[in-house]
Coordinates of C-alpha atoms and ligand atoms in Angstrom, one line a residue:
M1 CA 59.1 -63.5 82.7
L2 CA 57.8 -63.6 79.2
S3 CA 60.2 -62.2 76.6
L4 CA 58.8 -59.8 74.0
V5 CA 59.4 -61.3 70.6
V6 CA 58.1 -60.1 67.3
S7 CA 57.0 -63.2 65.5
V8 CA 57.8 -63.7 61.9
Q9 CA 56.6 -66.0 59.2
S10 CA 54.3 -68.3 61.0
Y11 CA 51.8 -66.6 58.7
A12 CA 53.5 -65.7 55.5
P13 CA 52.7 -62.0 54.6
G14 CA 50.7 -60.8 51.6
A15 CA 47.4 -62.0 50.3
S16 CA 45.5 -60.1 53.0
V17 CA 41.8 -60.2 52.2
T18 CA 39.7 -57.1 52.9
A19 CA 36.0 -56.7 52.4
P20 CA 34.9 -54.1 49.8
L21 CA 33.2 -51.2 51.5
T22 CA 29.7 -51.8 50.2
A23 CA 26.6 -49.9 51.2
S24 CA 25.6 -52.7 53.7
R25 CA 29.0 -52.7 55.2
S26 CA 29.1 -48.9 55.8
A27 CA 25.6 -49.2 57.4
A28 CA 27.0 -51.9 59.6
V29 CA 29.9 -49.6 60.5
R30 CA 27.5 -46.8 61.5
M31 CA 25.4 -49.2 63.6
M32 CA 28.5 -50.5 65.2
S33 CA 29.7 -47.1 66.2
D34 CA 26.4 -46.3 68.0
F35 CA 26.7 -49.5 69.8
A36 CA 30.5 -49.2 70.4
E37 CA 29.9 -45.9 72.3
E38 CA 27.4 -47.7 74.5
I39 CA 29.9 -50.3 75.6
G40 CA 32.8 -47.9 75.8
I41 CA 34.8 -48.7 72.7
P42 CA 36.2 -45.5 71.3
C43 CA 35.7 -44.7 67.6
E44 CA 38.2 -43.5 65.1
G45 CA 38.1 -42.1 61.5
D46 CA 35.1 -43.5 59.7
C47 CA 33.6 -44.0 63.1
E48 CA 34.7 -47.6 63.3
A49 CA 35.0 -49.1 66.7
I50 CA 38.5 -49.7 67.9
Y51 CA 39.8 -51.4 71.1
T52 CA 42.3 -49.3 73.0
K53 CA 44.6 -52.3 73.7
L54 CA 44.3 -54.6 70.6
P55 CA 45.7 -54.2 67.1
E56 CA 43.6 -51.7 65.1
S57 CA 42.3 -54.3 62.7
V58 CA 40.5 -56.2 65.4
K59 CA 36.9 -55.2 65.8
P60 CA 33.9 -56.5 67.8
G61 CA 32.4 -59.6 66.2
V62 CA 33.9 -62.5 64.3
V63 CA 37.5 -61.9 63.4
T64 CA 38.9 -63.2 60.1
G65 CA 41.7 -62.7 57.6
Q66 CA 44.3 -60.1 58.6
A67 CA 42.6 -59.1 61.8
L68 CA 42.8 -62.8 63.0
V69 CA 46.5 -62.9 62.1
D70 CA 47.1 -59.6 63.9
L71 CA 45.2 -60.8 67.0
L72 CA 47.1 -64.1 67.2
D73 CA 50.5 -62.4 66.6
Y74 CA 49.6 -59.9 69.3
A75 CA 48.8 -62.7 71.7
K76 CA 52.1 -64.4 71.0
E77 CA 54.0 -61.1 71.4
T78 CA 52.4 -60.1 74.7
G79 CA 52.2 -63.6 76.2
F80 CA 48.6 -64.6 76.4
A81 CA 46.5 -67.5 74.9
I82 CA 42.8 -67.3 73.9
P83 CA 40.5 -69.9 75.4
A84 CA 38.8 -72.0 72.6
V85 CA 35.6 -73.5 74.0
N86 CA 33.6 -76.3 72.5
C87 CA 30.0 -75.2 72.1
I88 CA 26.9 -77.3 71.4
S89 CA 24.0 -74.8 71.6
S90 CA 23.1 -71.2 71.5
S91 CA 23.1 -71.4 75.3
S92 CA 26.7 -72.5 75.6
I93 CA 27.8 -69.9 73.0
N94 CA 26.1 -67.2 75.0
A95 CA 27.8 -68.3 78.1
C96 CA 31.2 -67.9 76.3
L97 CA 30.3 -64.5 74.9
E98 CA 29.2 -63.4 78.4
A99 CA 32.5 -64.6 79.9
A100 CA 34.6 -62.9 77.3
R101 CA 32.7 -59.6 77.9
K102 CA 33.2 -59.9 81.7
N103 CA 36.9 -60.7 81.3
D104 CA 37.4 -58.0 78.7
A105 CA 38.9 -60.5 76.3
P106 CA 38.7 -62.2 72.9
I107 CA 37.4 -65.8 72.8
M108 CA 37.3 -68.7 70.4
V109 CA 34.0 -70.5 69.9
Q110 CA 34.4 -73.9 68.3
F111 CA 32.3 -76.8 67.2
S112 CA 33.3 -80.4 67.1
S113 CA 31.6 -82.6 64.4
G114 CA 29.4 -84.1 67.1
G115 CA 28.7 -80.7 68.6
S116 CA 27.7 -79.4 65.2
Q117 CA 25.3 -82.3 64.7
F118 CA 23.9 -81.7 68.1
Y119 CA 23.4 -78.0 67.2
A120 CA 21.3 -79.1 64.2
G121 CA 19.3 -81.5 66.5
K122 CA 19.9 -85.2 67.0
G123 CA 16.6 -86.0 65.4
L124 CA 17.9 -84.9 62.0
D125 CA 19.5 -87.5 59.7
N126 CA 23.3 -87.1 59.5
T127 CA 24.0 -89.1 56.4
N128 CA 27.1 -87.6 54.7
Y129 CA 27.4 -85.3 57.7
R130 CA 24.6 -83.1 56.4
A131 CA 23.2 -82.4 59.8
A132 CA 26.7 -81.6 61.1
I133 CA 27.3 -79.2 58.3
A134 CA 24.0 -77.5 58.7
G135 CA 24.5 -77.4 62.5
A136 CA 27.9 -75.8 62.2
V137 CA 26.6 -73.2 59.8
S138 CA 23.6 -72.5 62.1
G139 CA 26.0 -72.1 65.1
A140 CA 28.2 -69.8 63.0
Y141 CA 25.3 -67.5 62.2
H142 CA 24.3 -67.4 65.8
V143 CA 27.8 -66.4 66.8
R144 CA 27.9 -63.8 64.0
A145 CA 24.6 -62.3 65.1
M146 CA 25.5 -62.1 68.8
A147 CA 29.2 -61.5 69.1
E148 CA 28.9 -57.8 68.1
Q149 CA 26.1 -57.4 70.7
Y150 CA 28.5 -58.5 73.4
G151 CA 31.2 -56.3 72.0
V152 CA 34.0 -58.9 72.0
P153 CA 36.3 -60.2 69.2
V154 CA 35.4 -63.9 68.5
V155 CA 37.4 -66.4 66.5
L156 CA 34.9 -68.8 64.9
H157 CA 36.5 -72.2 64.6
T158 CA 35.8 -76.0 64.4
D159 CA 37.6 -78.7 66.3
H160 CA 39.2 -82.1 65.3
C161 CA 38.3 -83.2 61.8
A162 CA 39.7 -86.7 61.1
K163 CA 40.0 -88.1 57.6
K164 CA 36.6 -89.7 57.6
L165 CA 35.1 -86.4 58.6
L166 CA 36.5 -84.5 55.6
P167 CA 33.0 -84.3 53.9
W168 CA 32.0 -82.2 57.0
M169 CA 34.9 -79.9 56.3
D170 CA 34.1 -79.7 52.6
G171 CA 30.5 -78.7 53.4
M172 CA 31.6 -76.0 55.9
L173 CA 34.2 -74.6 53.4
S174 CA 31.5 -74.4 50.7
A175 CA 29.4 -72.4 53.1
S176 CA 32.4 -70.1 53.7
E177 CA 33.1 -69.7 50.0
R178 CA 29.4 -68.7 49.4
Y179 CA 29.6 -66.3 52.3
F180 CA 32.9 -64.9 50.9
E181 CA 31.3 -64.1 47.6
T182 CA 28.8 -61.7 49.3
H183 CA 30.8 -60.4 52.3
G184 CA 34.4 -60.6 51.2
E185 CA 35.3 -62.7 54.2
P186 CA 34.7 -66.4 55.1
L187 CA 31.9 -67.5 57.4
F188 CA 34.3 -69.2 59.8
S189 CA 37.6 -67.8 60.9
S190 CA 39.5 -71.1 60.9
H191 CA 39.2 -74.8 61.0
M192 CA 41.2 -77.7 62.5
I193 CA 42.1 -80.7 60.4
D194 CA 43.4 -83.6 62.5
L195 CA 45.1 -86.3 60.4
S196 CA 47.5 -87.3 63.2
E197 CA 46.3 -90.9 62.9
E198 CA 47.5 -91.0 59.2
P199 CA 51.1 -91.3 58.1
M200 CA 53.0 -88.0 58.4
D201 CA 53.4 -87.4 54.6
E202 CA 49.7 -87.9 54.1
N203 CA 48.8 -85.6 57.0
I204 CA 50.9 -82.8 55.6
A205 CA 49.8 -83.4 51.9
I206 CA 46.1 -83.4 52.6
C207 CA 46.3 -80.4 55.1
K208 CA 48.3 -78.5 52.5
E209 CA 45.5 -79.0 49.9
Y210 CA 43.0 -77.6 52.3
L211 CA 45.3 -74.8 53.3
E212 CA 45.4 -73.7 49.7
R213 CA 41.6 -73.6 49.5
M214 CA 41.3 -71.8 52.8
T215 CA 44.1 -69.3 52.1
K216 CA 42.0 -67.9 49.1
M217 CA 39.5 -66.7 51.7
G218 CA 42.0 -65.5 54.3
M219 CA 41.2 -68.5 56.5
L220 CA 43.5 -70.1 59.0
L221 CA 44.2 -73.9 59.3
E222 CA 45.0 -75.6 62.6
M223 CA 46.7 -79.0 62.1
E224 CA 47.6 -81.7 64.6
L225 CA 51.0 -83.4 65.0
G226 CA 51.3 -86.4 67.3
I227 CA 48.2 -87.7 69.0
T228 CA 46.2 -86.2 71.8
G229 CA 45.4 -89.1 74.2
G230 CA 42.2 -89.8 76.1
E231 CA 38.7 -89.7 74.8
E232 CA 36.6 -86.8 73.2
D233 CA 33.6 -86.5 71.0
G234 CA 33.5 -90.3 70.5
V235 CA 37.2 -90.6 69.4
N236 CA 39.0 -92.9 71.7
N237 CA 42.8 -92.6 72.0
E238 CA 43.1 -94.1 75.4
D239 CA 45.4 -96.9 74.3
V240 CA 47.8 -95.3 71.9
N241 CA 51.5 -95.8 71.9
P242 CA 52.8 -93.3 74.6
E243 CA 55.6 -92.2 72.3
D244 CA 53.0 -90.8 69.8
L245 CA 51.8 -88.4 72.5
Y246 CA 55.1 -86.4 72.1
T247 CA 56.0 -84.6 68.8
K248 CA 59.6 -84.1 67.6
P249 CA 60.9 -80.6 66.7
E250 CA 62.0 -82.0 63.3
E251 CA 58.3 -83.0 62.6
V252 CA 57.1 -79.5 63.5
Y253 CA 59.7 -78.0 61.1
E254 CA 58.6 -80.3 58.3
V255 CA 55.0 -78.9 58.6
Y256 CA 56.3 -75.4 58.9
K257 CA 58.5 -75.8 55.7
E258 CA 55.7 -77.2 53.6
F259 CA 52.9 -74.8 54.8
T260 CA 54.9 -71.6 54.4
K261 CA 55.3 -72.6 50.7
V262 CA 51.6 -71.7 50.3
E263 CA 51.7 -68.0 49.8
G264 CA 49.8 -65.9 52.2
S265 CA 48.9 -69.0 54.3
R266 CA 48.0 -68.8 58.0
F267 CA 48.3 -71.8 60.2
T268 CA 48.7 -73.1 63.7
I269 CA 50.0 -76.4 64.9
A270 CA 48.5 -78.5 67.7
A271 CA 51.8 -80.3 68.5
A272 CA 51.3 -83.1 71.0
F273 CA 53.4 -82.7 74.2
G274 CA 51.8 -85.4 76.2
N275 CA 48.3 -83.9 76.1
V276 CA 45.2 -86.0 76.9
H277 CA 41.5 -85.1 76.5
G278 CA 39.5 -85.4 79.6
V279 CA 40.3 -85.0 83.3
Y280 CA 42.2 -87.8 85.1
A281 CA 43.5 -88.3 88.6
P282 CA 46.8 -86.3 89.3
G283 CA 50.0 -87.9 88.1
N284 CA 48.4 -89.7 85.1
V285 CA 49.2 -87.0 82.5
K286 CA 52.9 -86.1 82.0
L287 CA 53.1 -82.9 79.9
D288 CA 56.4 -81.7 78.4
P289 CA 55.9 -78.2 77.1
E290 CA 59.7 -78.0 76.5
I291 CA 58.9 -79.8 73.2
L292 CA 57.3 -76.5 72.0
G293 CA 60.2 -74.4 73.2
R294 CA 62.7 -76.8 71.5
S295 CA 60.7 -76.7 68.3
Q296 CA 60.8 -72.9 68.2
V297 CA 64.6 -72.9 68.7
Y298 CA 65.1 -75.6 66.1
I299 CA 63.1 -73.9 63.4
A300 CA 64.6 -70.5 64.1
E301 CA 68.1 -72.1 63.7
Q302 CA 67.1 -73.9 60.5
E303 CA 65.6 -70.8 59.0
G304 CA 68.4 -68.5 60.2
L305 CA 66.0 -66.4 62.2
P306 CA 67.1 -64.2 65.2
Q307 CA 67.6 -66.0 68.5
G308 CA 64.4 -66.0 70.6
T309 CA 62.1 -65.9 67.6
K310 CA 59.0 -68.0 67.9
P311 CA 58.2 -68.9 64.3
V312 CA 55.2 -71.2 65.1
S313 CA 51.9 -70.5 66.8
F314 CA 50.9 -73.5 68.9
V315 CA 47.6 -74.8 70.1
F316 CA 47.2 -76.6 73.4
H317 CA 44.7 -79.5 73.3
G318 CA 43.6 -81.5 76.3
G319 CA 44.3 -78.6 78.7
S320 CA 41.5 -79.4 81.2
G321 CA 42.9 -80.3 84.6
S322 CA 46.5 -79.2 83.6
D323 CA 49.0 -77.9 86.1
I324 CA 49.0 -74.1 85.9
K325 CA 52.8 -74.2 85.6
D326 CA 52.6 -76.2 82.4
I327 CA 50.0 -73.8 81.0
K328 CA 52.1 -70.7 81.7
Q329 CA 55.2 -72.4 80.2
A330 CA 53.3 -73.4 77.1
I331 CA 52.2 -69.8 76.5
E332 CA 55.8 -68.7 76.9
Y333 CA 56.8 -71.2 74.1
G334 CA 54.2 -69.8 71.7
V335 CA 50.8 -71.3 72.6
I336 CA 48.2 -68.8 71.5
K337 CA 45.0 -71.0 71.8
M338 CA 44.0 -73.5 74.5
N339 CA 41.1 -75.8 74.0
I340 CA 38.6 -76.1 76.8
D341 CA 35.8 -78.7 76.7
T342 CA 35.9 -81.1 79.7
D343 CA 36.0 -78.3 82.3
T344 CA 33.2 -76.3 80.8
Q345 CA 31.1 -79.6 80.3
W346 CA 31.4 -80.1 84.0
A347 CA 30.7 -76.4 84.8
Y348 CA 27.5 -76.5 82.6
W349 CA 26.3 -79.7 84.2
S350 CA 27.1 -78.6 87.8
G351 CA 25.0 -75.4 87.2
I352 CA 22.1 -77.7 86.5
K353 CA 22.9 -80.0 89.4
D354 CA 23.1 -77.1 91.9
F355 CA 19.9 -75.7 90.6
E356 CA 18.1 -79.0 91.0
A357 CA 19.6 -79.5 94.5
K358 CA 18.5 -76.0 95.6
Y359 CA 14.9 -76.2 94.3
R360 CA 14.4 -80.0 94.5
E361 CA 11.1 -79.7 96.4
Y362 CA 9.8 -77.2 93.8
L363 CA 10.6 -79.5 90.9
Q364 CA 8.6 -82.7 91.6
T365 CA 5.1 -81.7 90.4
Q366 CA 3.6 -79.0 88.4
I367 CA 1.5 -77.8 91.4
G368 CA 2.4 -78.1 95.1
N369 CA 5.6 -77.2 97.0
P370 CA 6.7 -76.5 100.5
D371 CA 5.0 -73.1 100.3
G372 CA 1.5 -74.7 99.8
A373 CA -0.3 -77.6 98.2
D374 CA -1.8 -75.3 95.6
K375 CA 1.3 -73.3 94.7
P376 CA 2.4 -73.6 91.0
N377 CA 6.0 -74.5 90.2
K378 CA 6.2 -73.1 86.7
K379 CA 8.9 -70.6 87.4
Y380 CA 11.2 -73.4 88.7
Y381 CA 10.7 -76.0 85.9
D382 CA 10.8 -73.5 83.1
P383 CA 13.9 -74.8 81.2
R384 CA 15.3 -71.3 81.1
E385 CA 15.9 -71.5 84.9
P386 CA 18.3 -74.5 85.0
M387 CA 19.9 -73.5 81.7
R388 CA 20.6 -70.0 83.0
S389 CA 22.2 -71.6 86.1
A390 CA 24.3 -73.7 83.7
E391 CA 25.3 -70.6 81.7
A392 CA 26.3 -68.7 84.8
S393 CA 28.3 -71.6 86.1
T394 CA 30.1 -71.9 82.8
S395 CA 30.8 -68.2 82.5
D396 CA 32.3 -68.3 86.1
R397 CA 34.5 -71.3 85.3
L398 CA 35.7 -69.6 82.1
G399 CA 36.8 -66.7 84.3
Q400 CA 39.4 -69.0 85.7
C401 CA 40.5 -70.1 82.2
F402 CA 40.9 -66.5 81.1
A403 CA 43.0 -65.8 84.2
D404 CA 45.1 -69.0 83.7
L405 CA 45.8 -67.9 80.1
N406 CA 46.8 -64.3 81.0
C407 CA 43.8 -63.4 78.9
V408 CA 42.1 -60.8 81.1
N409 CA 41.7 -57.1 80.4
V410 CA 43.2 -57.4 76.9
C411 CA 40.6 -55.4 74.9
G412 CA 40.2 -52.3 77.1
L413 CA 36.4 -52.4 77.5
N414 CA 34.4 -50.6 80.2
P415 CA 33.3 -52.8 83.2
V416 CA 30.1 -54.8 82.5
Q417 CA 26.9 -53.2 83.6
E418 CA 24.1 -55.1 85.3
P419 CA 21.9 -56.4 82.5
A420 CA 18.5 -54.7 82.2
N421 CA 15.8 -57.3 81.5
V422 CA 13.0 -55.5 80.0
L423 CA 10.4 -58.3 80.1
G424 CA 10.3 -60.9 82.8
P425 CA 10.1 -64.6 81.8
R426 CA 6.6 -65.0 83.1
R427 CA 5.1 -62.7 80.5
G428 CA 6.6 -64.9 77.8
G429 CA 8.3 -61.9 76.2
L430 CA 4.9 -60.4 75.1
P431 CA 4.0 -56.9 76.0
C432 CA 1.0 -56.6 78.3
Ligands
ZN1 ZN1 41.6 -81.7 71.0

């Protein structure tokens, strides 16, 4: 059974950033309340939508600042983790939002540097990571435009940023700083900086610099300790020293001590406990979630916190293909975010594969199929058809992730209604 623990200090208090109630914001609040009624979120006070089960600060749409802290603390207290899914297109984002709505849960949408570049289009020059910056910003605006429509809280995040990728981070932070000037909140909720390949001192020092910059906007930093093995997004850690796959509690405490010195800072730690990116044959990955539990105990002792306190919020990388027992145990030890990439990559692809297998004979020529030599095949090779199959398959697979992470029915939304498609695809969206 999960113990109910009130977390302290993993995010130092104070410095909460709230948006000024400008005219555009109050108009947005009114729009939101109409829409909130439709999807069954009750309204309160200024007619702002509130979820019955989540902290009051958490609203539909992208969650930042204090609302993000409240959401993650609530997850740790009540024993669930939020799936963080690597997205590469509006299609994969929509599949995530759909899955979150169906499972009545918050979700994290994240972009890797490669995924960001892909979002911009691989035909665009990526010198100085300019395409990756533009792609991440574009994806962020898509999430911001659509998350409220699905009625779910979304944490907008980016994945591994190694030292050489820091210009990508700088570009995204500049975009958030500009967004902050107008809207009183950052464009992104949080970012990950992964300097686990660098010496420990350098990892902490550089991350701390970024943490200071991000804290001014109420942003959260995820940092990595130890190395996640395997291969992802072109980074190959298949041959690292096995010892580096396991973090030590003393190292976690060192990060905790340094980061809590930044007033008002919010951070999570992706502490390696044998995690590997990718899916391998059973027996090849040896996870040791006890490392997380021992770290919490060690830090609580060092800081004189009450027994059972979980001072740190952990992130689980390389979770695809993990034993459910390890996942549940990791959540018990303070994991509030689990990254999902490989399993949804497979789900997206298998949706396309199954579609092709089902309609193979309708997909070989523009005209002519088993129903007749003069029958057109347009409605089968329209890219929306295989892509929709991929989205549905991804959304279904995510249902299993939400269940594994105890992240089902956590918002208190009404059941999803059958979508009403006003215009069929064959009219091309144009009224007759
Ligand atoms: Zn990772």
